[in-house]
mmCIF file of C-alpha atoms and ligand atoms in Angstrom:
data_model
loop_
_atom_site.group_PDB
_atom_site.id
_atom_site.type_symbol
_atom_site.label_atom_id
_atom_site.label_comp_id
_atom_site.label_asym_id
_atom_site.label_seq_id
_atom_site.Cartn_x
_atom_site.Cartn_y
_atom_site.Cartn_z
ATOM 1 C CA UNK X 54 7.538 -24.867 -12.271
ATOM 2 C CA UNK X 55 8.278 -22.715 -15.320
ATOM 3 C CA UNK X 56 4.877 -21.029 -15.203
ATOM 4 C CA UNK X 57 6.276 -17.580 -15.842
ATOM 5 C CA UNK X 58 9.449 -18.323 -17.780
ATOM 6 C CA UNK X 59 7.666 -17.341 -20.965
ATOM 7 C CA UNK X 60 7.688 -13.687 -20.003
ATOM 8 C CA UNK X 61 10.877 -13.500 -17.999
ATOM 9 C CA UNK X 62 12.791 -12.357 -21.090
ATOM 10 C CA UNK X 63 10.200 -9.751 -21.946
ATOM 11 C CA UNK X 64 10.412 -8.376 -18.425
ATOM 12 C CA UNK X 65 14.181 -8.053 -18.691
ATOM 13 C CA UNK X 66 13.820 -6.252 -22.010
ATOM 14 C CA UNK X 67 11.301 -3.856 -20.489
ATOM 15 C CA UNK X 68 13.751 -2.885 -17.777
ATOM 16 C CA UNK X 69 15.606 -1.026 -20.524
ATOM 17 C CA UNK X 70 14.862 2.718 -20.321
ATOM 18 C CA UNK X 71 14.242 2.855 -24.086
ATOM 19 C CA UNK X 72 11.227 0.590 -23.742
ATOM 20 C CA UNK X 73 9.809 2.256 -20.639
ATOM 21 C CA UNK X 74 6.916 3.743 -22.633
ATOM 22 C CA UNK X 75 5.649 0.285 -23.483
ATOM 23 C CA UNK X 76 3.033 -1.284 -21.321
ATOM 24 C CA UNK X 77 4.668 -3.715 -18.872
ATOM 25 C CA UNK X 78 1.408 -5.654 -18.730
ATOM 26 C CA UNK X 79 1.863 -8.591 -21.080
ATOM 27 C CA UNK X 80 -1.083 -10.898 -20.387
ATOM 28 C CA UNK X 81 -4.851 -10.699 -21.034
ATOM 29 C CA UNK X 82 -6.310 -8.229 -18.539
ATOM 30 C CA UNK X 83 -9.488 -9.257 -16.704
ATOM 31 C CA UNK X 84 -9.922 -6.026 -14.713
ATOM 32 C CA UNK X 85 -7.881 -2.852 -15.203
ATOM 33 C CA UNK X 86 -7.864 -0.565 -12.154
ATOM 34 C CA UNK X 87 -5.122 1.694 -13.515
ATOM 35 C CA UNK X 88 -6.105 5.338 -13.534
ATOM 36 C CA UNK X 89 -6.043 7.270 -16.816
ATOM 37 C CA UNK X 90 -3.479 10.065 -16.742
ATOM 38 C CA UNK X 91 -6.079 12.769 -17.459
ATOM 39 C CA UNK X 92 -8.473 11.785 -14.648
ATOM 40 C CA UNK X 93 -9.658 14.265 -12.039
ATOM 41 C CA UNK X 94 -10.933 13.098 -8.643
ATOM 42 C CA UNK X 95 -14.546 13.753 -9.702
ATOM 43 C CA UNK X 96 -14.171 10.948 -12.289
ATOM 44 C CA UNK X 97 -14.346 8.502 -9.347
ATOM 45 C CA UNK X 98 -17.950 9.625 -8.714
ATOM 46 C CA UNK X 99 -19.020 8.804 -12.300
ATOM 47 C CA UNK X 100 -20.151 5.207 -12.750
ATOM 48 C CA UNK X 101 -19.593 5.145 -16.529
ATOM 49 C CA UNK X 102 -16.059 6.586 -16.222
ATOM 50 C CA UNK X 103 -14.438 5.225 -13.051
ATOM 51 C CA UNK X 104 -12.752 1.793 -13.207
ATOM 52 C CA UNK X 105 -14.084 1.260 -9.666
ATOM 53 C CA UNK X 106 -17.515 0.923 -8.082
ATOM 54 C CA UNK X 107 -18.858 4.388 -7.272
ATOM 55 C CA UNK X 108 -21.069 3.016 -4.466
ATOM 56 C CA UNK X 109 -18.859 0.812 -2.291
ATOM 57 C CA UNK X 110 -17.005 0.748 0.174
ATOM 58 C CA UNK X 111 -16.989 4.244 1.693
ATOM 59 C CA UNK X 112 -18.081 5.940 4.885
ATOM 60 C CA UNK X 113 -21.584 7.282 5.024
ATOM 61 C CA UNK X 114 -21.972 10.826 3.674
ATOM 62 C CA UNK X 115 -18.718 10.640 1.689
ATOM 63 C CA UNK X 116 -18.129 10.726 -2.078
ATOM 64 C CA UNK X 117 -15.132 9.140 -3.784
ATOM 65 C CA UNK X 118 -13.941 12.576 -4.932
ATOM 66 C CA UNK X 119 -13.568 13.448 -1.226
ATOM 67 C CA UNK X 120 -11.662 10.222 -0.522
ATOM 68 C CA UNK X 121 -9.347 9.884 -3.543
ATOM 69 C CA UNK X 122 -6.321 12.126 -4.111
ATOM 70 C CA UNK X 123 -4.234 12.202 -7.270
ATOM 71 C CA UNK X 124 -0.704 12.656 -5.942
ATOM 72 C CA UNK X 125 2.145 13.783 -8.173
ATOM 73 C CA UNK X 126 4.036 10.564 -7.528
ATOM 74 C CA UNK X 127 6.222 8.960 -10.198
ATOM 75 C CA UNK X 128 4.715 6.120 -12.253
ATOM 76 C CA UNK X 129 4.926 2.624 -10.865
ATOM 77 C CA UNK X 130 6.345 -0.356 -12.730
ATOM 78 C CA UNK X 131 3.003 -1.409 -14.184
ATOM 79 C CA UNK X 132 1.823 2.041 -15.265
ATOM 80 C CA UNK X 133 2.540 3.251 -18.759
ATOM 81 C CA UNK X 134 4.172 6.673 -18.685
ATOM 82 C CA UNK X 135 1.784 9.341 -19.967
ATOM 83 C CA UNK X 136 -1.137 6.893 -19.922
ATOM 84 C CA UNK X 137 -1.683 6.013 -16.249
ATOM 85 C CA UNK X 138 -1.207 7.786 -12.930
ATOM 86 C CA UNK X 139 -1.190 6.781 -9.239
ATOM 87 C CA UNK X 140 -4.128 7.364 -6.922
ATOM 88 C CA UNK X 141 -4.244 7.767 -3.152
ATOM 89 C CA UNK X 142 -6.956 6.351 -0.906
ATOM 90 C CA UNK X 143 -7.457 8.365 2.293
ATOM 91 C CA UNK X 144 -9.246 7.850 5.590
ATOM 92 C CA UNK X 145 -10.096 10.265 8.398
ATOM 93 C CA UNK X 146 -12.395 10.507 11.416
ATOM 94 C CA UNK X 147 -15.431 10.341 9.094
ATOM 95 C CA UNK X 148 -14.503 6.996 7.485
ATOM 96 C CA UNK X 149 -17.293 5.297 9.414
ATOM 97 C CA UNK X 150 -20.024 2.786 8.559
ATOM 98 C CA UNK X 151 -23.363 1.960 10.047
ATOM 99 C CA UNK X 152 -25.082 -1.395 10.525
ATOM 100 C CA UNK X 153 -28.751 -0.593 10.826
ATOM 101 C CA UNK X 154 -28.857 2.353 13.240
ATOM 102 C CA UNK X 155 -25.587 1.597 14.924
ATOM 103 C CA UNK X 156 -22.324 3.319 13.994
ATOM 104 C CA UNK X 157 -19.401 0.891 13.697
ATOM 105 C CA UNK X 158 -16.844 2.854 15.697
ATOM 106 C CA UNK X 159 -14.060 0.262 15.798
ATOM 107 C CA UNK X 160 -12.465 0.603 12.366
ATOM 108 C CA UNK X 161 -11.853 3.291 9.726
ATOM 109 C CA UNK X 162 -12.127 2.256 6.116
ATOM 110 C CA UNK X 163 -12.216 3.319 2.477
ATOM 111 C CA UNK X 164 -12.163 0.436 0.017
ATOM 112 C CA UNK X 165 -12.180 0.258 -3.770
ATOM 113 C CA UNK X 166 -13.887 -2.540 -5.708
ATOM 114 C CA UNK X 167 -13.120 -3.095 -9.377
ATOM 115 C CA UNK X 168 -16.242 -2.130 -11.296
ATOM 116 C CA UNK X 169 -17.122 -5.466 -12.899
ATOM 117 C CA UNK X 170 -15.793 -7.722 -10.155
ATOM 118 C CA UNK X 171 -18.947 -9.589 -9.127
ATOM 119 C CA UNK X 172 -19.541 -10.840 -5.619
ATOM 120 C CA UNK X 173 -20.599 -14.415 -6.282
ATOM 121 C CA UNK X 174 -18.672 -17.656 -6.405
ATOM 122 C CA UNK X 175 -17.239 -18.207 -9.887
ATOM 123 C CA UNK X 176 -19.239 -15.289 -11.294
ATOM 124 C CA UNK X 177 -16.412 -13.666 -13.220
ATOM 125 C CA UNK X 178 -13.132 -14.490 -14.894
ATOM 126 C CA UNK X 179 -11.108 -13.493 -11.806
ATOM 127 C CA UNK X 180 -12.621 -16.424 -9.882
ATOM 128 C CA UNK X 181 -11.569 -19.277 -12.179
ATOM 129 C CA UNK X 182 -8.558 -20.783 -13.909
ATOM 130 C CA UNK X 183 -5.280 -19.149 -12.900
ATOM 131 C CA UNK X 184 -5.446 -15.453 -12.058
ATOM 132 C CA UNK X 185 -2.814 -12.944 -10.933
ATOM 133 C CA UNK X 186 -3.784 -9.926 -8.828
ATOM 134 C CA UNK X 187 -1.356 -6.986 -9.066
ATOM 135 C CA UNK X 188 -0.945 -3.821 -7.004
ATOM 136 C CA UNK X 189 1.845 -1.396 -6.125
ATOM 137 C CA UNK X 190 1.985 0.797 -3.016
ATOM 138 C CA UNK X 191 3.882 3.892 -1.954
ATOM 139 C CA UNK X 192 3.745 5.927 1.270
ATOM 140 C CA UNK X 193 2.659 9.570 1.557
ATOM 141 C CA UNK X 194 4.939 11.273 4.113
ATOM 142 C CA UNK X 195 2.318 13.989 4.634
ATOM 143 C CA UNK X 196 -0.409 11.464 5.526
ATOM 144 C CA UNK X 197 1.477 8.612 7.219
ATOM 145 C CA UNK X 198 -0.227 5.443 8.418
ATOM 146 C CA UNK X 199 0.047 4.860 12.167
ATOM 147 C CA UNK X 200 1.608 1.419 12.041
ATOM 148 C CA UNK X 201 0.861 0.707 15.697
ATOM 149 C CA UNK X 202 -2.455 -0.331 14.160
ATOM 150 C CA UNK X 203 -3.186 -3.202 11.797
ATOM 151 C CA UNK X 204 -3.934 -2.071 8.235
ATOM 152 C CA UNK X 205 -5.723 -4.608 6.074
ATOM 153 C CA UNK X 206 -5.269 -2.902 2.722
ATOM 154 C CA UNK X 207 -5.756 -5.527 -0.003
ATOM 155 C CA UNK X 208 -7.591 -8.831 0.095
ATOM 156 C CA UNK X 209 -9.736 -11.193 -1.963
ATOM 157 C CA UNK X 210 -12.867 -11.839 0.065
ATOM 158 C CA UNK X 211 -15.062 -14.904 -0.410
ATOM 159 C CA UNK X 212 -18.541 -14.195 -1.729
ATOM 160 C CA UNK X 213 -20.139 -15.443 1.508
ATOM 161 C CA UNK X 214 -17.754 -13.271 3.628
ATOM 162 C CA UNK X 215 -16.554 -16.365 5.519
ATOM 163 C CA UNK X 216 -12.907 -15.521 4.840
ATOM 164 C CA UNK X 217 -10.325 -14.355 2.334
ATOM 165 C CA UNK X 218 -8.282 -16.348 -0.155
ATOM 166 C CA UNK X 219 -5.387 -13.952 0.651
ATOM 167 C CA UNK X 220 -4.840 -10.813 2.724
ATOM 168 C CA UNK X 221 -2.212 -8.037 2.522
ATOM 169 C CA UNK X 222 -1.631 -6.379 5.884
ATOM 170 C CA UNK X 223 0.756 -3.806 7.345
ATOM 171 C CA UNK X 224 1.577 -2.656 10.861
ATOM 172 C CA UNK X 225 0.995 -4.497 14.143
ATOM 173 C CA UNK X 226 -1.324 -7.371 13.259
ATOM 174 C CA UNK X 227 -3.941 -8.199 15.892
ATOM 175 C CA UNK X 228 -3.754 -11.644 17.573
ATOM 176 C CA UNK X 229 -7.233 -12.474 16.223
ATOM 177 C CA UNK X 230 -5.806 -12.057 12.701
ATOM 178 C CA UNK X 231 -2.736 -14.209 13.349
ATOM 179 C CA UNK X 232 -0.317 -11.509 14.564
ATOM 180 C CA UNK X 233 1.394 -10.880 17.903
ATOM 181 C CA UNK X 234 -0.366 -7.595 18.645
ATOM 182 C CA UNK X 235 2.925 -6.434 20.165
ATOM 183 C CA UNK X 236 3.986 -2.922 19.188
ATOM 184 C CA UNK X 237 7.689 -3.228 18.267
ATOM 185 C CA UNK X 238 9.520 -1.444 15.407
ATOM 186 C CA UNK X 239 9.876 -4.760 13.519
ATOM 187 C CA UNK X 240 6.201 -5.633 13.859
ATOM 188 C CA UNK X 241 5.166 -2.150 12.759
ATOM 189 C CA UNK X 242 7.295 -1.655 9.678
ATOM 190 C CA UNK X 243 6.328 -4.823 7.841
ATOM 191 C CA UNK X 244 4.032 -5.758 4.965
ATOM 192 C CA UNK X 245 2.712 -9.294 5.155
ATOM 193 C CA UNK X 246 0.705 -11.513 2.861
ATOM 194 C CA UNK X 247 -1.482 -14.153 4.490
ATOM 195 C CA UNK X 248 -3.027 -17.308 3.079
ATOM 196 C CA UNK X 249 -6.678 -18.396 3.464
ATOM 197 C CA UNK X 250 -5.995 -19.405 7.088
ATOM 198 C CA UNK X 251 -4.234 -16.107 7.949
ATOM 199 C CA UNK X 252 -0.828 -17.788 7.974
ATOM 200 C CA UNK X 253 1.965 -15.391 6.954
ATOM 201 C CA UNK X 254 3.492 -16.567 3.668
ATOM 202 C CA UNK X 255 5.646 -13.537 2.892
ATOM 203 C CA UNK X 256 6.836 -10.450 4.708
ATOM 204 C CA UNK X 257 8.977 -7.476 3.695
ATOM 205 C CA UNK X 258 9.829 -4.118 5.304
ATOM 206 C CA UNK X 259 7.598 -1.143 4.454
ATOM 207 C CA UNK X 260 9.727 1.267 2.418
ATOM 208 C CA UNK X 261 9.332 4.977 3.129
ATOM 209 C CA UNK X 262 9.755 6.431 -0.325
ATOM 210 C CA UNK X 263 9.868 3.746 -3.019
ATOM 211 C CA UNK X 264 7.214 1.791 -4.885
ATOM 212 C CA UNK X 265 6.649 -1.767 -3.701
ATOM 213 C CA UNK X 266 5.078 -4.097 -6.257
ATOM 214 C CA UNK X 267 3.075 -7.136 -5.187
ATOM 215 C CA UNK X 268 1.346 -9.876 -7.161
ATOM 216 C CA UNK X 269 -0.637 -12.834 -5.867
ATOM 217 C CA UNK X 270 -1.444 -15.696 -8.189
ATOM 218 C CA UNK X 271 -4.347 -17.998 -7.370
ATOM 219 C CA UNK X 272 -4.723 -21.300 -9.207
ATOM 220 C CA UNK X 273 -8.395 -22.133 -8.621
ATOM 221 C CA UNK X 274 -8.154 -25.601 -10.119
ATOM 222 C CA UNK X 275 -5.118 -26.813 -8.190
ATOM 223 C CA UNK X 276 -5.836 -24.725 -5.067
ATOM 224 C CA UNK X 277 -2.447 -23.043 -4.838
ATOM 225 C CA UNK X 278 -1.191 -19.546 -4.113
ATOM 226 C CA UNK X 279 2.069 -17.987 -5.270
ATOM 227 C CA UNK X 280 3.441 -14.568 -4.341
ATOM 228 C CA UNK X 281 5.645 -12.237 -6.392
ATOM 229 C CA UNK X 282 7.331 -9.047 -5.186
ATOM 230 C CA UNK X 283 9.758 -6.326 -6.243
ATOM 231 C CA UNK X 284 10.851 -2.945 -4.859
ATOM 232 C CA UNK X 285 11.125 0.177 -7.034
ATOM 233 C CA UNK X 286 11.075 -0.514 -10.751
ATOM 234 C CA UNK X 287 12.647 -3.981 -10.585
ATOM 235 C CA UNK X 288 10.953 -6.969 -12.248
ATOM 236 C CA UNK X 289 8.810 -9.070 -9.937
ATOM 237 C CA UNK X 290 10.405 -12.136 -8.343
ATOM 238 C CA UNK X 291 8.738 -15.322 -7.193
ATOM 239 C CA UNK X 292 9.120 -15.176 -3.395
ATOM 240 C CA UNK X 293 7.196 -18.281 -2.292
ATOM 241 C CA UNK X 294 6.784 -20.864 -5.031
ATOM 242 C CA UNK X 295 3.394 -22.580 -5.271
ATOM 243 C CA UNK X 296 1.814 -23.262 -1.888
ATOM 244 C CA UNK X 297 -1.435 -25.161 -1.232
ATOM 245 C CA UNK X 298 -4.304 -22.769 -0.348
ATOM 246 C CA UNK X 299 -8.084 -22.876 -0.057
ATOM 247 C CA UNK X 300 -9.138 -20.796 -3.064
ATOM 248 C CA UNK X 301 -12.825 -21.783 -2.993
ATOM 249 C CA UNK X 302 -15.620 -19.272 -2.606
ATOM 250 C CA UNK X 303 -15.139 -16.724 -5.391
ATOM 251 C CA UNK X 304 -15.724 -13.151 -4.299
ATOM 252 C CA UNK X 305 -14.084 -9.792 -4.858
ATOM 253 C CA UNK X 306 -10.752 -8.010 -4.684
ATOM 254 C CA UNK X 307 -10.855 -5.322 -1.968
ATOM 255 C CA UNK X 308 -8.264 -2.550 -2.057
ATOM 256 C CA UNK X 309 -7.787 0.616 -0.022
ATOM 257 C CA UNK X 310 -7.303 1.172 3.696
ATOM 258 C CA UNK X 311 -8.973 -0.694 6.543
ATOM 259 C CA UNK X 312 -7.445 0.590 9.792
ATOM 260 C CA UNK X 313 -8.260 -1.630 12.718
ATOM 261 C CA UNK X 314 -8.434 -0.403 16.309
ATOM 262 C CA UNK X 315 -5.999 -1.348 19.064
ATOM 263 C CA UNK X 316 -7.195 -2.790 22.388
ATOM 264 C CA UNK X 317 -10.157 -4.424 20.710
ATOM 265 C CA UNK X 318 -12.287 -7.531 21.087
ATOM 266 C CA UNK X 319 -14.610 -7.183 18.112
ATOM 267 C CA UNK X 320 -12.703 -4.801 15.716
ATOM 268 C CA UNK X 321 -16.107 -3.532 14.523
ATOM 269 C CA UNK X 322 -17.689 -2.164 17.701
ATOM 270 C CA UNK X 323 -14.939 -1.440 20.208
ATOM 271 C CA UNK X 324 -11.269 -0.533 20.608
ATOM 272 C CA UNK X 325 -9.108 2.554 20.364
ATOM 273 C CA UNK X 326 -8.701 4.925 17.405
ATOM 274 C CA UNK X 327 -6.739 8.143 17.905
ATOM 275 C CA UNK X 328 -8.170 11.251 16.185
ATOM 276 C CA UNK X 329 -6.762 11.819 12.674
ATOM 277 C CA UNK X 330 -6.957 15.582 12.035
ATOM 278 C CA UNK X 331 -4.844 15.345 8.854
ATOM 279 C CA UNK X 332 -6.132 11.974 7.706
ATOM 280 C CA UNK X 333 -3.998 9.093 6.456
ATOM 281 C CA UNK X 334 -3.290 7.931 2.924
ATOM 282 C CA UNK X 335 -2.087 4.932 0.942
ATOM 283 C CA UNK X 336 -0.833 5.543 -2.582
ATOM 284 C CA UNK X 337 -1.617 2.823 -5.136
ATOM 285 C CA UNK X 338 -0.803 2.246 -8.788
ATOM 286 C CA UNK X 339 -0.499 -0.613 -11.216
ATOM 287 C CA UNK X 340 -3.724 -2.216 -10.005
ATOM 288 C CA UNK X 341 -4.892 -4.874 -12.450
ATOM 289 C CA UNK X 342 -5.993 -8.501 -12.594
ATOM 290 C CA UNK X 343 -4.656 -10.722 -15.355
ATOM 291 C CA UNK X 344 -5.484 -14.118 -16.767
ATOM 292 C CA UNK X 345 -2.551 -16.456 -16.123
ATOM 293 C CA UNK X 346 -4.287 -19.624 -17.335
ATOM 294 C CA UNK X 347 -1.801 -20.146 -20.150
ATOM 295 C CA UNK X 348 1.177 -19.584 -17.855
ATOM 296 C CA UNK X 349 1.442 -15.872 -18.570
ATOM 297 C CA UNK X 350 2.389 -13.418 -15.811
ATOM 298 C CA UNK X 351 3.579 -9.823 -16.095
ATOM 299 C CA UNK X 352 6.827 -9.503 -14.189
HETATM 300 C C1 LIG T 519 -9.011 11.505 -21.320
HETATM 301 O O1 LIG T 519 -8.474 11.232 -22.589
HETATM 302 C C2 LIG T 519 -9.260 10.363 -23.377
HETATM 303 C C3 LIG T 519 -8.549 10.101 -24.697
HETATM 304 O O2 LIG T 519 -7.210 9.836 -24.478
HETATM 305 C C4 LIG T 519 -10.617 10.984 -23.646
HETATM 306 O O3 LIG T 519 -11.421 10.094 -24.384
HETATM 307 C C5 LIG T 519 -11.299 11.305 -22.321
HETATM 308 O O4 LIG T 519 -12.490 12.018 -22.558
HETATM 309 C C6 LIG T 519 -10.379 12.156 -21.447
HETATM 310 N N1 LIG T 519 -10.996 12.263 -20.129
HETATM 311 C C7 LIG T 519 -11.034 13.397 -19.460
HETATM 312 C C8 LIG T 519 -11.681 13.332 -18.106
HETATM 313 O O5 LIG T 519 -10.564 14.441 -19.888
HETATM 314 C C1 LIG T 520 -24.006 11.565 8.147
HETATM 315 O O1 LIG T 520 -24.935 12.599 8.043
HETATM 316 C C2 LIG T 520 -26.059 12.461 8.915
HETATM 317 C C3 LIG T 520 -27.047 13.564 8.585
HETATM 318 O O2 LIG T 520 -26.413 14.798 8.619
HETATM 319 C C4 LIG T 520 -25.560 12.513 10.350
HETATM 320 O O3 LIG T 520 -26.648 12.328 11.224
HETATM 321 C C5 LIG T 520 -24.525 11.419 10.567
HETATM 322 O O4 LIG T 520 -23.982 11.510 11.863
HETATM 323 C C6 LIG T 520 -23.409 11.515 9.551
HETATM 324 N N1 LIG T 520 -22.532 10.382 9.712
HETATM 325 C C7 LIG T 520 -21.261 10.479 10.115
HETATM 326 C C8 LIG T 520 -20.496 9.189 10.224
HETATM 327 O O5 LIG T 520 -20.692 11.519 10.371
HETATM 328 C C1 LIG T 521 0.134 18.120 -8.667
HETATM 329 O O1 LIG T 521 0.743 19.108 -9.504
HETATM 330 C C2 LIG T 521 -0.198 19.975 -10.102
HETATM 331 C C3 LIG T 521 0.543 20.876 -11.085
HETATM 332 O O2 LIG T 521 1.763 21.269 -10.545
HETATM 333 C C4 LIG T 521 -0.942 20.760 -9.024
HETATM 334 O O3 LIG T 521 -1.906 21.612 -9.627
HETATM 335 C C5 LIG T 521 -1.651 19.770 -8.092
HETATM 336 O O4 LIG T 521 -2.272 20.449 -7.039
HETATM 337 C C6 LIG T 521 -0.666 18.741 -7.528
HETATM 338 N N1 LIG T 521 -1.433 17.730 -6.825
HETATM 339 C C7 LIG T 521 -1.136 17.331 -5.600
HETATM 340 C C8 LIG T 521 -2.045 16.316 -5.010
HETATM 341 O O5 LIG T 521 -0.184 17.755 -4.969
HETATM 342 C C1 LIG T 522 -0.726 5.640 16.937
HETATM 343 O O1 LIG T 522 -1.559 4.648 17.474
HETATM 344 C C2 LIG T 522 -1.296 4.340 18.843
HETATM 345 C C3 LIG T 522 -2.216 3.178 19.203
HETATM 346 O O2 LIG T 522 -3.555 3.533 18.952
HETATM 347 C C4 LIG T 522 -1.551 5.574 19.683
HETATM 348 O O3 LIG T 522 -1.238 5.277 21.023
HETATM 349 C C5 LIG T 522 -0.669 6.710 19.197
HETATM 350 O O4 LIG T 522 -0.990 7.891 19.876
HETATM 351 C C6 LIG T 522 -0.882 6.939 17.710
HETATM 352 N N1 LIG T 522 0.105 7.893 17.207
HETATM 353 C C7 LIG T 522 -0.240 9.022 16.592
HETATM 354 C C8 LIG T 522 0.899 9.837 16.095
HETATM 355 O O5 LIG T 522 -1.397 9.365 16.442
HETATM 356 C C1 LIG T 523 -2.261 -28.539 -11.767
HETATM 357 O O1 LIG T 523 -2.383 -29.914 -11.543
HETATM 358 C C2 LIG T 523 -2.358 -30.687 -12.729
HETATM 359 C C3 LIG T 523 -2.736 -32.103 -12.392
HETATM 360 O O2 LIG T 523 -2.082 -32.493 -11.210
HETATM 361 C C4 LIG T 523 -0.987 -30.545 -13.357
HETATM 362 O O3 LIG T 523 -0.921 -31.286 -14.559
HETATM 363 C C5 LIG T 523 -0.735 -29.078 -13.666
HETATM 364 O O4 LIG T 523 0.590 -28.903 -14.123
HETATM 365 C C6 LIG T 523 -0.919 -28.239 -12.427
HETATM 366 N N1 LIG T 523 -0.876 -26.845 -12.805
HETATM 367 C C7 LIG T 523 0.005 -26.014 -12.356
HETATM 368 C C8 LIG T 523 -0.144 -24.631 -12.843
HETATM 369 O O5 LIG T 523 0.875 -26.327 -11.573
#
């Protein structure tokens, strides 16, 4: 209770258009995935420049400058005007991975990892204390997702890959991941956030042309999760309160597009994927991880 009241007033003040140039991020930043305004796509291939890993997680034979687009979308709530810009992660028929010799034909994926986010339990500041993970999404009408599929687009994966502390999914969620697998308009047009056991804690409709801002706070000491959300440029709102969650296992924030197949048993090796001649994209902005140990959260 009262964890974020400290900054509630600041957030209200920042809603004023006169203060829009100020950074809406008010807490110590652990990892900043926001893209500098003057970046070109080739910057994502340069390890000393990109805020993200230049190696992982992309299809074989692809470079990040082939995967990332820099759309002319408006700034999101947690970008500073003239300082940051949105990026778009894309997938197409070449977004494929190989295990040994064998091509993994079930899913299509392009996933960003924050550059210094280490994959070991408790190895970095985002795996201890109280941490808030922020991201905003927007849809690209020229590269729409096919929401008959499950899209697992953001998650924090345990270092031993045995599960995720939380998962952000859109579209028709497969039964193996806790969904119905039934292709109805309601199932399709929904974002959901799942806990460590894949239980849905929060859902909200996918908006066609507005930013949607999400934040997930993990308290590693007390083993709780708390979700915050706002549409457009509105301040974030607590939408769940603190809920018990298994936050053990450390790991990494994964962010991008992971499009799962339909009619699948294994997700990795089998199932249906329609051809994607134009590719699909997910626009992101305001990606950052902040230290909330002293009760601070950017709203
Ligand atoms: C972007 O601007 C910063 C200073 O604001 C500068 O240091 C950097 O070299 C620029 N990057 C590119 C790719 O132009
Ligand atoms: C990557 O390139 C190699 C060599 O040209 C080719 O054999 C392989 O099929 C390509 N992989 C994909 C997923 O297209
Ligand atoms: C964004 O706008 C600039 C300048 O108008 C243009 O050169 C660029 O191609 C546009 N980018 C996209 C992805 O549409
Ligand atoms: C969307 O996915 C479903 C299930 O794979 C497929 O039947 C349908 O043809 C796809 N739609 C488009 C527009 O590709
Ligand atoms: C975590 O639990 C401790 C001990 O039960 C309690 O004093 C503290 O307020 C809790 N922290 C939060 C953020 O709820």
